[in-house]
Tab-separated table of C-alpha atoms in Angstrom:
chain	number	residue	atom	x	y	z
A	1	UNK	CA	16.082	-34.589	19.376
A	2	UNK	CA	12.342	-34.358	18.770
A	3	UNK	CA	10.600	-31.659	16.804
A	4	UNK	CA	7.836	-30.465	19.139
A	5	UNK	CA	4.315	-29.493	18.007
A	6	UNK	CA	4.034	-25.828	17.037
A	7	UNK	CA	0.323	-25.477	16.233
A	8	UNK	CA	-1.402	-27.974	18.539
A	9	UNK	CA	-4.288	-26.176	20.218
A	10	UNK	CA	-4.590	-23.751	17.310
A	11	UNK	CA	-4.776	-25.680	14.033
A	12	UNK	CA	-5.996	-28.884	15.675
A	13	UNK	CA	-6.870	-30.080	19.213
A	14	UNK	CA	-3.996	-30.373	21.678
A	15	UNK	CA	-5.797	-32.961	23.783
A	16	UNK	CA	-4.966	-36.479	22.481
A	17	UNK	CA	-8.492	-37.851	22.957
A	18	UNK	CA	-10.121	-34.861	21.287
A	19	UNK	CA	-7.589	-34.977	18.450
A	20	UNK	CA	-8.100	-38.685	17.813
A	21	UNK	CA	-11.877	-38.239	17.846
A	22	UNK	CA	-11.648	-35.308	15.442
A	23	UNK	CA	-9.426	-37.143	12.961
A	24	UNK	CA	-11.521	-40.305	13.138
A	25	UNK	CA	-14.695	-38.295	12.547
A	26	UNK	CA	-13.201	-36.638	9.473
A	27	UNK	CA	-12.102	-40.015	8.119
A	28	UNK	CA	-15.506	-41.594	8.761
A	29	UNK	CA	-17.265	-38.717	7.024
A	30	UNK	CA	-15.199	-39.258	3.888
A	31	UNK	CA	-16.454	-41.845	1.405
A	32	UNK	CA	-13.394	-43.656	0.037
A	33	UNK	CA	-13.441	-45.156	-3.438
A	34	UNK	CA	-10.811	-46.202	-5.935
A	35	UNK	CA	-7.386	-47.710	-5.453
A	36	UNK	CA	-4.918	-46.929	-2.685
A	37	UNK	CA	-2.928	-43.914	-3.944
A	38	UNK	CA	0.838	-43.855	-4.320
A	39	UNK	CA	0.914	-40.082	-3.870
A	40	UNK	CA	-1.529	-37.442	-2.666
A	41	UNK	CA	-1.796	-33.669	-2.638
A	42	UNK	CA	-3.681	-32.454	0.440
A	43	UNK	CA	-4.327	-29.081	2.149
A	44	UNK	CA	-2.810	-27.889	5.417
A	45	UNK	CA	-5.003	-25.259	7.103
A	46	UNK	CA	-6.708	-25.430	10.480
A	47	UNK	CA	-8.733	-28.606	10.731
A	48	UNK	CA	-12.156	-26.960	10.744
A	49	UNK	CA	-11.316	-25.456	7.367
A	50	UNK	CA	-9.300	-28.021	5.420
A	51	UNK	CA	-9.476	-31.378	7.222
A	52	UNK	CA	-12.749	-32.460	5.537
A	53	UNK	CA	-10.991	-32.135	2.179
A	54	UNK	CA	-7.731	-33.761	3.286
A	55	UNK	CA	-9.690	-36.667	4.774
A	56	UNK	CA	-11.077	-37.613	1.362
A	57	UNK	CA	-7.538	-38.591	0.337
A	58	UNK	CA	-6.462	-40.059	3.678
A	59	UNK	CA	-9.537	-42.297	3.844
A	60	UNK	CA	-8.378	-44.030	0.656
A	61	UNK	CA	-5.198	-45.159	2.421
A	62	UNK	CA	-6.924	-47.370	4.996
A	63	UNK	CA	-6.359	-50.633	3.059
A	64	UNK	CA	-2.606	-49.905	3.157
A	65	UNK	CA	-2.495	-49.469	6.935
A	66	UNK	CA	-0.069	-52.369	7.370
A	67	UNK	CA	1.782	-51.939	4.090
A	68	UNK	CA	3.016	-48.339	4.116
A	69	UNK	CA	6.177	-48.062	6.201
A	70	UNK	CA	7.560	-44.737	4.987
A	71	UNK	CA	5.917	-41.384	4.259
A	72	UNK	CA	7.737	-38.684	2.315
A	73	UNK	CA	6.079	-35.389	3.281
A	74	UNK	CA	6.836	-32.100	1.506
A	75	UNK	CA	5.292	-28.795	2.530
A	76	UNK	CA	5.985	-25.121	1.801
A	77	UNK	CA	7.847	-22.810	4.136
A	78	UNK	CA	5.591	-20.143	5.635
A	79	UNK	CA	8.108	-18.828	8.180
A	80	UNK	CA	11.600	-18.841	6.676
A	81	UNK	CA	12.853	-17.834	3.237
A	82	UNK	CA	15.618	-19.989	1.748
A	83	UNK	CA	16.705	-21.703	-1.434
A	84	UNK	CA	16.413	-25.420	-1.945
A	85	UNK	CA	14.817	-28.079	0.241
A	86	UNK	CA	15.256	-28.279	4.002
A	87	UNK	CA	15.603	-31.377	6.144
A	88	UNK	CA	15.905	-31.564	9.927
A	89	UNK	CA	18.273	-33.192	12.407
A	90	UNK	CA	15.278	-34.259	14.494
A	91	UNK	CA	15.006	-37.978	15.188
A	92	UNK	CA	11.226	-37.764	15.648
A	93	UNK	CA	8.300	-35.452	15.010
A	94	UNK	CA	5.991	-35.257	18.019
A	95	UNK	CA	2.240	-34.708	18.084
A	96	UNK	CA	-0.313	-35.101	20.904
A	97	UNK	CA	-0.777	-38.661	19.578
A	98	UNK	CA	2.878	-39.568	20.109
A	99	UNK	CA	6.176	-39.539	18.246
A	100	UNK	CA	6.793	-40.342	14.582
A	101	UNK	CA	10.303	-41.616	13.925
A	102	UNK	CA	12.249	-39.825	11.186
A	103	UNK	CA	13.862	-42.023	8.543
A	104	UNK	CA	17.455	-40.965	9.116
A	105	UNK	CA	18.750	-43.223	6.327
A	106	UNK	CA	16.524	-41.428	3.823
A	107	UNK	CA	17.665	-38.059	5.167
A	108	UNK	CA	21.285	-39.128	4.638
A	109	UNK	CA	20.428	-40.020	1.036
A	110	UNK	CA	18.803	-36.651	0.433
A	111	UNK	CA	21.759	-34.743	1.815
A	112	UNK	CA	23.802	-36.047	-1.109
A	113	UNK	CA	21.690	-33.845	-3.376
A	114	UNK	CA	23.258	-30.367	-3.787
A	115	UNK	CA	19.988	-28.527	-3.159
A	116	UNK	CA	19.101	-30.313	0.110
A	117	UNK	CA	20.492	-29.082	3.427
A	118	UNK	CA	19.700	-28.798	7.099
A	119	UNK	CA	17.607	-25.683	7.805
A	120	UNK	CA	16.334	-26.344	11.296
A	121	UNK	CA	14.446	-23.085	11.670
A	122	UNK	CA	12.364	-23.945	8.598
A	123	UNK	CA	10.918	-26.909	10.520
A	124	UNK	CA	10.528	-25.430	13.997
A	125	UNK	CA	7.297	-23.452	13.516
A	126	UNK	CA	6.094	-24.797	10.175
A	127	UNK	CA	2.508	-26.056	10.142
A	128	UNK	CA	2.354	-27.374	6.576
A	129	UNK	CA	3.906	-30.690	7.655
A	130	UNK	CA	2.650	-30.890	11.227
A	131	UNK	CA	-1.079	-30.855	10.521
A	132	UNK	CA	-0.822	-34.023	8.423
A	133	UNK	CA	0.855	-36.132	11.080
A	134	UNK	CA	-2.245	-36.972	13.180
A	135	UNK	CA	-3.986	-38.236	10.038
A	136	UNK	CA	-0.978	-40.370	9.158
A	137	UNK	CA	-0.756	-41.645	12.733
A	138	UNK	CA	-4.404	-42.687	12.701
A	139	UNK	CA	-4.283	-44.339	9.269
A	140	UNK	CA	-0.984	-46.246	9.507
A	141	UNK	CA	0.143	-48.727	12.132
A	142	UNK	CA	3.870	-48.059	12.008
A	143	UNK	CA	5.823	-45.840	9.649
A	144	UNK	CA	8.868	-43.624	9.397
A	145	UNK	CA	8.693	-40.015	8.224
A	146	UNK	CA	10.824	-38.093	5.738
A	147	UNK	CA	9.890	-34.458	6.497
A	148	UNK	CA	10.953	-31.864	3.915
A	149	UNK	CA	10.207	-28.130	3.917
A	150	UNK	CA	10.389	-26.536	0.475
A	151	UNK	CA	11.976	-23.152	-0.117
A	152	UNK	CA	12.726	-21.814	-3.585
A	153	UNK	CA	13.383	-24.891	-5.710
A	154	UNK	CA	12.960	-25.904	-9.323
A	155	UNK	CA	10.445	-28.572	-10.354
A	156	UNK	CA	13.313	-30.693	-11.668
A	157	UNK	CA	14.980	-30.647	-8.250
A	158	UNK	CA	11.842	-31.742	-6.428
A	159	UNK	CA	11.145	-34.362	-9.089
A	160	UNK	CA	14.628	-35.853	-8.693
A	161	UNK	CA	14.178	-36.034	-4.918
A	162	UNK	CA	10.803	-37.753	-5.262
A	163	UNK	CA	12.190	-40.182	-7.818
A	164	UNK	CA	15.027	-41.070	-5.433
A	165	UNK	CA	12.552	-41.954	-2.663
A	166	UNK	CA	9.708	-43.290	-4.849
A	167	UNK	CA	10.215	-46.848	-3.650
A	168	UNK	CA	7.457	-49.439	-3.855
A	169	UNK	CA	4.171	-50.056	-2.061
A	170	UNK	CA	5.884	-49.364	1.263
A	171	UNK	CA	6.316	-45.645	0.424
A	172	UNK	CA	3.660	-42.928	0.267
A	173	UNK	CA	4.338	-39.439	-1.079
A	174	UNK	CA	2.376	-36.563	0.473
A	175	UNK	CA	2.498	-33.060	-0.993
A	176	UNK	CA	1.038	-30.382	1.278
A	177	UNK	CA	-0.625	-27.435	-0.451
A	178	UNK	CA	-3.597	-25.120	-0.239
A	179	UNK	CA	-4.910	-23.392	-3.365
A	180	UNK	CA	-5.983	-19.759	-3.872
A	181	UNK	CA	-5.999	-17.349	-0.930
A	182	UNK	CA	-8.394	-14.600	0.157
A	183	UNK	CA	-10.617	-14.154	-2.868
A	184	UNK	CA	-14.395	-14.022	-2.781
A	185	UNK	CA	-16.149	-17.386	-3.062
A	186	UNK	CA	-17.011	-17.270	-6.763
A	187	UNK	CA	-13.558	-16.055	-7.777
A	188	UNK	CA	-11.893	-18.740	-5.683
A	189	UNK	CA	-14.060	-21.435	-7.251
A	190	UNK	CA	-13.064	-20.306	-10.729
A	191	UNK	CA	-9.356	-20.002	-9.926
A	192	UNK	CA	-9.218	-23.340	-8.136
A	193	UNK	CA	-11.046	-25.126	-10.948
A	194	UNK	CA	-8.487	-23.694	-13.367
A	195	UNK	CA	-5.613	-24.845	-11.143
A	196	UNK	CA	-7.133	-28.308	-10.808
A	197	UNK	CA	-7.358	-28.599	-14.583
A	198	UNK	CA	-3.674	-27.682	-14.834
A	199	UNK	CA	-2.813	-30.256	-12.170
A	200	UNK	CA	-4.712	-33.003	-13.969
A	201	UNK	CA	-3.104	-31.995	-17.284
A	202	UNK	CA	0.361	-32.045	-15.602
A	203	UNK	CA	0.958	-28.504	-16.887
A	204	UNK	CA	3.129	-27.545	-13.941
A	205	UNK	CA	4.849	-24.679	-15.787
A	206	UNK	CA	1.555	-22.764	-15.650
A	207	UNK	CA	0.956	-23.142	-11.904
A	208	UNK	CA	2.491	-19.891	-10.672
A	209	UNK	CA	1.955	-17.079	-8.201
A	210	UNK	CA	-0.630	-17.727	-5.513
A	211	UNK	CA	-2.481	-20.466	-7.406
A	212	UNK	CA	-1.141	-22.991	-4.873
A	213	UNK	CA	0.924	-22.057	-1.843
A	214	UNK	CA	2.682	-25.440	-1.997
A	215	UNK	CA	3.366	-25.152	-5.712
A	216	UNK	CA	7.068	-26.041	-5.320
A	217	UNK	CA	6.148	-29.531	-4.141
A	218	UNK	CA	3.119	-29.767	-6.415
A	219	UNK	CA	5.042	-28.803	-9.535
A	220	UNK	CA	7.878	-31.192	-8.726
A	221	UNK	CA	5.429	-34.067	-8.382
A	222	UNK	CA	3.665	-33.119	-11.612
A	223	UNK	CA	6.956	-33.002	-13.510
A	224	UNK	CA	7.846	-36.477	-12.292
A	225	UNK	CA	4.406	-37.786	-13.242
A	226	UNK	CA	4.661	-36.331	-16.731
A	227	UNK	CA	8.199	-37.613	-17.210
A	228	UNK	CA	7.184	-41.134	-16.167
A	229	UNK	CA	3.808	-41.340	-17.920
A	230	UNK	CA	1.645	-41.294	-14.792
A	231	UNK	CA	-1.564	-39.381	-14.097
A	232	UNK	CA	-3.285	-37.579	-11.241
A	233	UNK	CA	-6.941	-36.828	-10.565
A	234	UNK	CA	-8.980	-34.475	-8.415
A	235	UNK	CA	-11.161	-36.160	-5.785
A	236	UNK	CA	-12.299	-33.105	-3.824
A	237	UNK	CA	-12.327	-29.367	-4.446
A	238	UNK	CA	-13.803	-26.962	-1.916
A	239	UNK	CA	-12.861	-23.849	0.008
A	240	UNK	CA	-13.272	-22.404	3.480
A	241	UNK	CA	-16.613	-20.968	2.433
A	242	UNK	CA	-17.851	-24.543	2.102
A	243	UNK	CA	-16.408	-25.838	5.367
A	244	UNK	CA	-16.188	-23.337	8.221
A	245	UNK	CA	-15.923	-19.755	7.046
A	246	UNK	CA	-17.803	-16.947	5.374
A	247	UNK	CA	-17.743	-16.560	1.611
A	248	UNK	CA	-16.335	-13.058	1.386
A	249	UNK	CA	-12.672	-14.055	1.729
A	250	UNK	CA	-11.861	-17.729	1.332
A	251	UNK	CA	-8.939	-20.139	0.955
A	252	UNK	CA	-9.138	-22.965	-1.571
A	253	UNK	CA	-8.473	-26.628	-0.808
A	254	UNK	CA	-8.126	-29.596	-3.135
A	255	UNK	CA	-7.374	-33.287	-2.711
A	256	UNK	CA	-5.636	-35.145	-5.542
A	257	UNK	CA	-4.480	-38.757	-5.890
A	258	UNK	CA	-1.937	-40.655	-7.950
A	259	UNK	CA	-3.053	-44.283	-8.095
């Protein structure tokens, strides 16, 4: 069973050649520096809005193209309300660029956790995971995916899941999240700067409300980083007023890396 694309042709091009060109252009426009990250936080809107920001993190992964064999991807649920973390019975996630095999062994591990269960409908139409797959397909040669949609879950639950799958250099963790929504440009800049400071300070208890729509995944990662003495830094912070929209009502996007 394959999970079919839900937002191809809307959030990103449905034509494979156009999609590959678009992703490659975003990656080329980014200027990578620093070490290959172990984990990233990246936004998930339509490509014209958020892909320039996401690409700043994805471009840093190029040196690990052969090394990374598993990607753990956590994104928020925009369509279905539920408690806990949702996995899928799908054996692959499909995009116009082809199929990405799901790591069924990792899914079996996660199902041993009391807050992880199959919620198929949480995956069917969800864009917060899907939009990242073409970037991952272009950056990595061959990898398996662990797709997780987050409902209502505690930071400690997400942290324990991430710790279980942390692995070594073969595993990348991707947390999908936008920042503030639908404020004017200046207000969004202020709010998103404040949220970025909290992220860098690992003060996950203070990231609440609409500060980050993927805060369940973000806060779980930050708890794990704080508990294990790791750090995270901001490498890009913009909003839709900077990329492809007007400045009256914007959505914030940040890219963050754990090296």
